[in-house]
Amino acid sequence: MGLEEKLPDGVLLASVEKLVNWTRKSSLWPATFGLACCAIEMMTFGAPRYDSARFGMEVFRPSPRQADLMIVAGRVSQKMAPVLRQIYDQMPEPKWVLAMGVCASSGGMFNNYAIVQGVDHVVPVDMYLPGCPPRPEMLIDAVLKLHHKIMNEPLGPKRAERLADQKVELVPSSQRFAR
């Protein structure tokens, strides 16, 4: 007698880990950090045409304590980097970061002392979204890939180990550019 024969219709079996990860991916609450032209495309993603409500992301949170996804859209200046890190530190665990646009990912065309050459120098990044500026459809694709990553992410100590490997130390600009 197999397992299928013992269970009544409508009963679903799943591991607690899969169930918790499913609830996390189904209710991502983004904290926006729009700094440049990419922020316009991010706002378009929140409009009715793209229906971000189907991902559980219809409300962009004004407080980092209510958010679990930070979307960094645009270039990050050296003066803004400590603020970005402070907002990231205020977000509760588990939290994810999406670097939206080439400026957030690598500094873009702004290769100078005033712009951080990639937001990964300030916070650990889970997903990079290229483009200048990336279209809302590309943001939807990045969110779906982030959902896949969240679904396959381990809970508990394994997650803590992964985060410890990604620890980023914020280096003051005076030390970063010292010769």
PDB file of C-alpha atoms in Angstrom:
ATOM      1  CA  MET A   1       0.000   0.000   0.000  1.00  0.00           C
ATOM      2  CA  GLY A   2       1.578   3.288  -1.136  1.00  0.00           C
ATOM      3  CA  LEU A   3       1.481   6.690   0.506  1.00  0.00           C
ATOM      4  CA  GLU A   4      -0.981   7.960  -2.090  1.00  0.00           C
ATOM      5  CA  GLU A   5      -3.578   5.445  -0.995  1.00  0.00           C
ATOM      6  CA  LYS A   6      -3.400   6.411   2.700  1.00  0.00           C
ATOM      7  CA  LEU A   7      -3.822  10.176   2.282  1.00  0.00           C
ATOM      8  CA  PRO A   8      -7.261  11.655   1.619  1.00  0.00           C
ATOM      9  CA  ASP A   9      -7.824  13.955  -1.354  1.00  0.00           C
ATOM     10  CA  GLY A  10      -6.743  17.569  -0.855  1.00  0.00           C
ATOM     11  CA  VAL A  11      -3.884  16.805   1.554  1.00  0.00           C
ATOM     12  CA  LEU A  12      -0.576  18.408   0.615  1.00  0.00           C
ATOM     13  CA  LEU A  13       2.763  17.422   2.114  1.00  0.00           C
ATOM     14  CA  ALA A  14       5.710  19.806   2.249  1.00  0.00           C
ATOM     15  CA  SER A  15       8.737  20.438   4.399  1.00  0.00           C
ATOM     16  CA  VAL A  16       8.683  23.337   6.846  1.00  0.00           C
ATOM     17  CA  GLU A  17      11.674  24.838   5.037  1.00  0.00           C
ATOM     18  CA  LYS A  18       9.839  24.886   1.693  1.00  0.00           C
ATOM     19  CA  LEU A  19       6.711  26.318   3.305  1.00  0.00           C
ATOM     20  CA  VAL A  20       8.611  29.111   5.066  1.00  0.00           C
ATOM     21  CA  ASN A  21      10.559  29.977   1.909  1.00  0.00           C
ATOM     22  CA  TRP A  22       7.322  30.009  -0.102  1.00  0.00           C
ATOM     23  CA  THR A  23       5.766  32.525   2.312  1.00  0.00           C
ATOM     24  CA  ARG A  24       8.918  34.671   2.175  1.00  0.00           C
ATOM     25  CA  LYS A  25       8.988  34.786  -1.601  1.00  0.00           C
ATOM     26  CA  SER A  26       5.253  35.443  -1.832  1.00  0.00           C
ATOM     27  CA  SER A  27       5.352  38.528   0.354  1.00  0.00           C
ATOM     28  CA  LEU A  28       8.524  40.462  -0.372  1.00  0.00           C
ATOM     29  CA  TRP A  29       8.165  43.989   0.960  1.00  0.00           C
ATOM     30  CA  PRO A  30      10.602  46.286  -0.825  1.00  0.00           C
ATOM     31  CA  ALA A  31      12.353  49.273   0.708  1.00  0.00           C
ATOM     32  CA  THR A  32      13.247  51.514  -2.167  1.00  0.00           C
ATOM     33  CA  PHE A  33      16.482  53.352  -2.466  1.00  0.00           C
ATOM     34  CA  GLY A  34      15.960  55.277  -5.721  1.00  0.00           C
ATOM     35  CA  LEU A  35      18.865  57.555  -6.479  1.00  0.00           C
ATOM     36  CA  ALA A  36      18.773  58.254 -10.212  1.00  0.00           C
ATOM     37  CA  CYS A  37      17.034  57.448 -13.489  1.00  0.00           C
ATOM     38  CA  CYS A  38      16.621  53.766 -12.578  1.00  0.00           C
ATOM     39  CA  ALA A  39      14.214  54.876  -9.850  1.00  0.00           C
ATOM     40  CA  ILE A  40      11.742  56.037 -12.529  1.00  0.00           C
ATOM     41  CA  GLU A  41      11.678  52.525 -14.003  1.00  0.00           C
ATOM     42  CA  MET A  42      11.289  51.062 -10.512  1.00  0.00           C
ATOM     43  CA  MET A  43       8.295  53.343  -9.901  1.00  0.00           C
ATOM     44  CA  THR A  44       6.842  52.199 -13.231  1.00  0.00           C
ATOM     45  CA  PHE A  45       7.094  48.614 -11.966  1.00  0.00           C
ATOM     46  CA  GLY A  46       4.778  49.617  -9.117  1.00  0.00           C
ATOM     47  CA  ALA A  47       2.189  51.020 -11.532  1.00  0.00           C
ATOM     48  CA  PRO A  48      -0.979  49.074 -12.470  1.00  0.00           C
ATOM     49  CA  ARG A  49       0.355  48.155 -15.917  1.00  0.00           C
ATOM     50  CA  TYR A  50       2.966  45.789 -14.473  1.00  0.00           C
ATOM     51  CA  ASP A  51       0.878  44.651 -11.483  1.00  0.00           C
ATOM     52  CA  SER A  52       3.521  44.141  -8.819  1.00  0.00           C
ATOM     53  CA  ALA A  53       0.694  42.994  -6.508  1.00  0.00           C
ATOM     54  CA  ARG A  54       0.888  39.527  -8.080  1.00  0.00           C
ATOM     55  CA  PHE A  55       4.287  39.187  -6.377  1.00  0.00           C
ATOM     56  CA  GLY A  56       3.038  40.526  -3.031  1.00  0.00           C
ATOM     57  CA  MET A  57       5.075  43.704  -3.619  1.00  0.00           C
ATOM     58  CA  GLU A  58       2.348  46.279  -4.198  1.00  0.00           C
ATOM     59  CA  VAL A  59       3.363  48.534  -1.310  1.00  0.00           C
ATOM     60  CA  PHE A  60       6.868  49.954  -1.177  1.00  0.00           C
ATOM     61  CA  ARG A  61       7.697  50.313   2.502  1.00  0.00           C
ATOM     62  CA  PRO A  62       8.702  53.721   3.887  1.00  0.00           C
ATOM     63  CA  SER A  63      10.512  52.205   6.865  1.00  0.00           C
ATOM     64  CA  PRO A  64      13.406  49.746   6.652  1.00  0.00           C
ATOM     65  CA  ARG A  65      12.028  47.940   9.695  1.00  0.00           C
ATOM     66  CA  GLN A  66       9.026  46.858   7.617  1.00  0.00           C
ATOM     67  CA  ALA A  67      10.984  45.729   4.551  1.00  0.00           C
ATOM     68  CA  ASP A  68      12.912  42.622   3.583  1.00  0.00           C
ATOM     69  CA  LEU A  69      14.050  43.553   0.043  1.00  0.00           C
ATOM     70  CA  MET A  70      16.157  46.614  -0.724  1.00  0.00           C
ATOM     71  CA  ILE A  71      16.113  47.711  -4.350  1.00  0.00           C
ATOM     72  CA  VAL A  72      19.081  50.025  -4.926  1.00  0.00           C
ATOM     73  CA  ALA A  73      18.192  51.886  -8.121  1.00  0.00           C
ATOM     74  CA  GLY A  74      20.875  54.206  -9.456  1.00  0.00           C
ATOM     75  CA  ARG A  75      24.332  55.436  -8.610  1.00  0.00           C
ATOM     76  CA  VAL A  76      25.474  55.559  -4.995  1.00  0.00           C
ATOM     77  CA  SER A  77      27.720  58.439  -3.996  1.00  0.00           C
ATOM     78  CA  GLN A  78      30.363  58.187  -1.284  1.00  0.00           C
ATOM     79  CA  LYS A  79      28.247  60.489   0.909  1.00  0.00           C
ATOM     80  CA  MET A  80      25.174  58.286   0.477  1.00  0.00           C
ATOM     81  CA  ALA A  81      26.974  54.970   1.161  1.00  0.00           C
ATOM     82  CA  PRO A  82      26.850  55.210   4.994  1.00  0.00           C
ATOM     83  CA  VAL A  83      23.121  56.042   4.819  1.00  0.00           C
ATOM     84  CA  LEU A  84      22.521  53.039   2.556  1.00  0.00           C
ATOM     85  CA  ARG A  85      24.403  50.810   5.003  1.00  0.00           C
ATOM     86  CA  GLN A  86      22.447  52.179   7.960  1.00  0.00           C
ATOM     87  CA  ILE A  87      19.130  51.451   6.244  1.00  0.00           C
ATOM     88  CA  TYR A  88      20.346  47.946   5.373  1.00  0.00           C
ATOM     89  CA  ASP A  89      21.377  47.316   8.995  1.00  0.00           C
ATOM     90  CA  GLN A  90      17.919  48.417  10.205  1.00  0.00           C
ATOM     91  CA  MET A  91      16.147  45.839   8.034  1.00  0.00           C
ATOM     92  CA  PRO A  92      15.155  42.625   9.855  1.00  0.00           C
ATOM     93  CA  GLU A  93      16.514  39.228   8.842  1.00  0.00           C
ATOM     94  CA  PRO A  94      16.085  37.641   6.381  1.00  0.00           C
ATOM     95  CA  LYS A  95      16.782  40.434   3.915  1.00  0.00           C
ATOM     96  CA  TRP A  96      17.780  40.624   0.288  1.00  0.00           C
ATOM     97  CA  VAL A  97      19.353  43.313  -1.897  1.00  0.00           C
ATOM     98  CA  LEU A  98      18.734  43.880  -5.604  1.00  0.00           C
ATOM     99  CA  ALA A  99      21.191  46.191  -7.425  1.00  0.00           C
ATOM    100  CA  MET A 100      19.150  47.779 -10.223  1.00  0.00           C
ATOM    101  CA  GLY A 101      21.018  49.276 -13.153  1.00  0.00           C
ATOM    102  CA  VAL A 102      24.613  49.394 -14.249  1.00  0.00           C
ATOM    103  CA  CYS A 103      25.403  52.313 -11.903  1.00  0.00           C
ATOM    104  CA  ALA A 104      24.325  50.373  -8.814  1.00  0.00           C
ATOM    105  CA  SER A 105      26.032  47.224 -10.072  1.00  0.00           C
ATOM    106  CA  SER A 106      29.407  48.639 -11.109  1.00  0.00           C
ATOM    107  CA  GLY A 107      29.411  52.427 -10.965  1.00  0.00           C
ATOM    108  CA  GLY A 108      28.412  52.679 -14.621  1.00  0.00           C
ATOM    109  CA  MET A 109      29.957  55.463 -16.655  1.00  0.00           C
ATOM    110  CA  PHE A 110      30.791  57.383 -13.483  1.00  0.00           C
ATOM    111  CA  ASN A 111      34.330  56.146 -12.862  1.00  0.00           C
ATOM    112  CA  ASN A 112      35.405  58.796 -10.375  1.00  0.00           C
ATOM    113  CA  TYR A 113      36.111  59.292  -6.688  1.00  0.00           C
ATOM    114  CA  ALA A 114      32.595  60.511  -5.820  1.00  0.00           C
ATOM    115  CA  ILE A 115      30.654  57.398  -6.939  1.00  0.00           C
ATOM    116  CA  VAL A 116      30.850  53.961  -5.305  1.00  0.00           C
ATOM    117  CA  GLN A 117      31.957  51.487  -7.975  1.00  0.00           C
ATOM    118  CA  GLY A 118      29.272  48.944  -7.194  1.00  0.00           C
ATOM    119  CA  VAL A 119      26.879  48.830  -4.267  1.00  0.00           C
ATOM    120  CA  ASP A 120      28.427  45.508  -3.258  1.00  0.00           C
ATOM    121  CA  HIS A 121      31.203  47.594  -1.644  1.00  0.00           C
ATOM    122  CA  VAL A 122      28.564  48.772   0.859  1.00  0.00           C
ATOM    123  CA  VAL A 123      26.026  45.925   1.287  1.00  0.00           C
ATOM    124  CA  PRO A 124      25.953  42.265   0.171  1.00  0.00           C
ATOM    125  CA  VAL A 125      24.007  41.985  -3.085  1.00  0.00           C
ATOM    126  CA  ASP A 126      21.792  38.990  -3.890  1.00  0.00           C
ATOM    127  CA  MET A 127      20.757  39.923  -7.438  1.00  0.00           C
ATOM    128  CA  TYR A 128      22.276  42.186 -10.090  1.00  0.00           C
ATOM    129  CA  LEU A 129      20.022  43.737 -12.730  1.00  0.00           C
ATOM    130  CA  PRO A 130      21.994  45.219 -15.663  1.00  0.00           C
ATOM    131  CA  GLY A 131      20.842  47.947 -17.997  1.00  0.00           C
ATOM    132  CA  CYS A 132      20.864  51.706 -18.315  1.00  0.00           C
ATOM    133  CA  PRO A 133      18.121  52.056 -17.213  1.00  0.00           C
ATOM    134  CA  PRO A 134      16.639  48.565 -17.031  1.00  0.00           C
ATOM    135  CA  ARG A 135      13.031  48.261 -18.129  1.00  0.00           C
ATOM    136  CA  PRO A 136      10.272  47.220 -15.685  1.00  0.00           C
ATOM    137  CA  GLU A 137      10.037  43.874 -17.503  1.00  0.00           C
ATOM    138  CA  MET A 138      13.675  43.242 -16.586  1.00  0.00           C
ATOM    139  CA  LEU A 139      12.887  44.068 -12.949  1.00  0.00           C
ATOM    140  CA  ILE A 140      10.040  41.539 -13.044  1.00  0.00           C
ATOM    141  CA  ASP A 141      12.494  38.937 -14.374  1.00  0.00           C
ATOM    142  CA  ALA A 142      14.981  39.781 -11.598  1.00  0.00           C
ATOM    143  CA  VAL A 143      12.224  39.451  -8.971  1.00  0.00           C
ATOM    144  CA  LEU A 144      11.277  36.026 -10.368  1.00  0.00           C
ATOM    145  CA  LYS A 145      14.934  34.927 -10.219  1.00  0.00           C
ATOM    146  CA  LEU A 146      15.135  36.215  -6.661  1.00  0.00           C
ATOM    147  CA  HIS A 147      12.004  34.160  -5.864  1.00  0.00           C
ATOM    148  CA  HIS A 148      13.796  31.071  -7.186  1.00  0.00           C
ATOM    149  CA  LYS A 149      16.841  31.887  -5.030  1.00  0.00           C
ATOM    150  CA  ILE A 150      14.674  32.363  -1.929  1.00  0.00           C
ATOM    151  CA  MET A 151      12.859  29.059  -2.525  1.00  0.00           C
ATOM    152  CA  ASN A 152      16.173  27.166  -2.641  1.00  0.00           C
ATOM    153  CA  GLU A 153      17.787  28.973   0.289  1.00  0.00           C
ATOM    154  CA  PRO A 154      18.487  26.986   3.470  1.00  0.00           C
ATOM    155  CA  LEU A 155      17.058  28.093   6.804  1.00  0.00           C
ATOM    156  CA  GLY A 156      18.848  28.410  10.119  1.00  0.00           C
ATOM    157  CA  PRO A 157      22.595  28.139  10.615  1.00  0.00           C
ATOM    158  CA  LYS A 158      23.362  27.464   6.937  1.00  0.00           C
ATOM    159  CA  ARG A 159      21.849  30.843   6.024  1.00  0.00           C
ATOM    160  CA  ALA A 160      23.853  32.537   8.796  1.00  0.00           C
ATOM    161  CA  GLU A 161      27.056  31.006   7.401  1.00  0.00           C
ATOM    162  CA  ARG A 162      26.251  32.313   3.916  1.00  0.00           C
ATOM    163  CA  LEU A 163      25.634  35.805   5.283  1.00  0.00           C
ATOM    164  CA  ALA A 164      28.875  35.684   7.263  1.00  0.00           C
ATOM    165  CA  ASP A 165      30.753  34.921   4.032  1.00  0.00           C
ATOM    166  CA  GLN A 166      29.175  38.005   2.410  1.00  0.00           C
ATOM    167  CA  LYS A 167      30.018  40.439   5.226  1.00  0.00           C
ATOM    168  CA  VAL A 168      30.997  43.762   3.710  1.00  0.00           C
ATOM    169  CA  GLU A 169      33.065  46.250   5.664  1.00  0.00           C
ATOM    170  CA  LEU A 170      32.293  49.873   4.905  1.00  0.00           C
ATOM    171  CA  VAL A 171      35.628  51.583   4.291  1.00  0.00           C
ATOM    172  CA  PRO A 172      35.698  55.368   4.758  1.00  0.00           C
ATOM    173  CA  SER A 173      36.405  57.228   1.517  1.00  0.00           C
ATOM    174  CA  SER A 174      39.511  58.804   3.051  1.00  0.00           C
ATOM    175  CA  GLN A 175      41.046  55.317   3.417  1.00  0.00           C
ATOM    176  CA  ARG A 176      39.708  53.940   0.142  1.00  0.00           C
ATOM    177  CA  PHE A 177      41.443  56.565  -1.991  1.00  0.00           C
ATOM    178  CA  ALA A 178      44.576  57.101   0.094  1.00  0.00           C
ATOM    179  CA  ARG A 179      47.726  56.805  -1.957  1.00  0.00           C
TER     180      ARG A 179
END
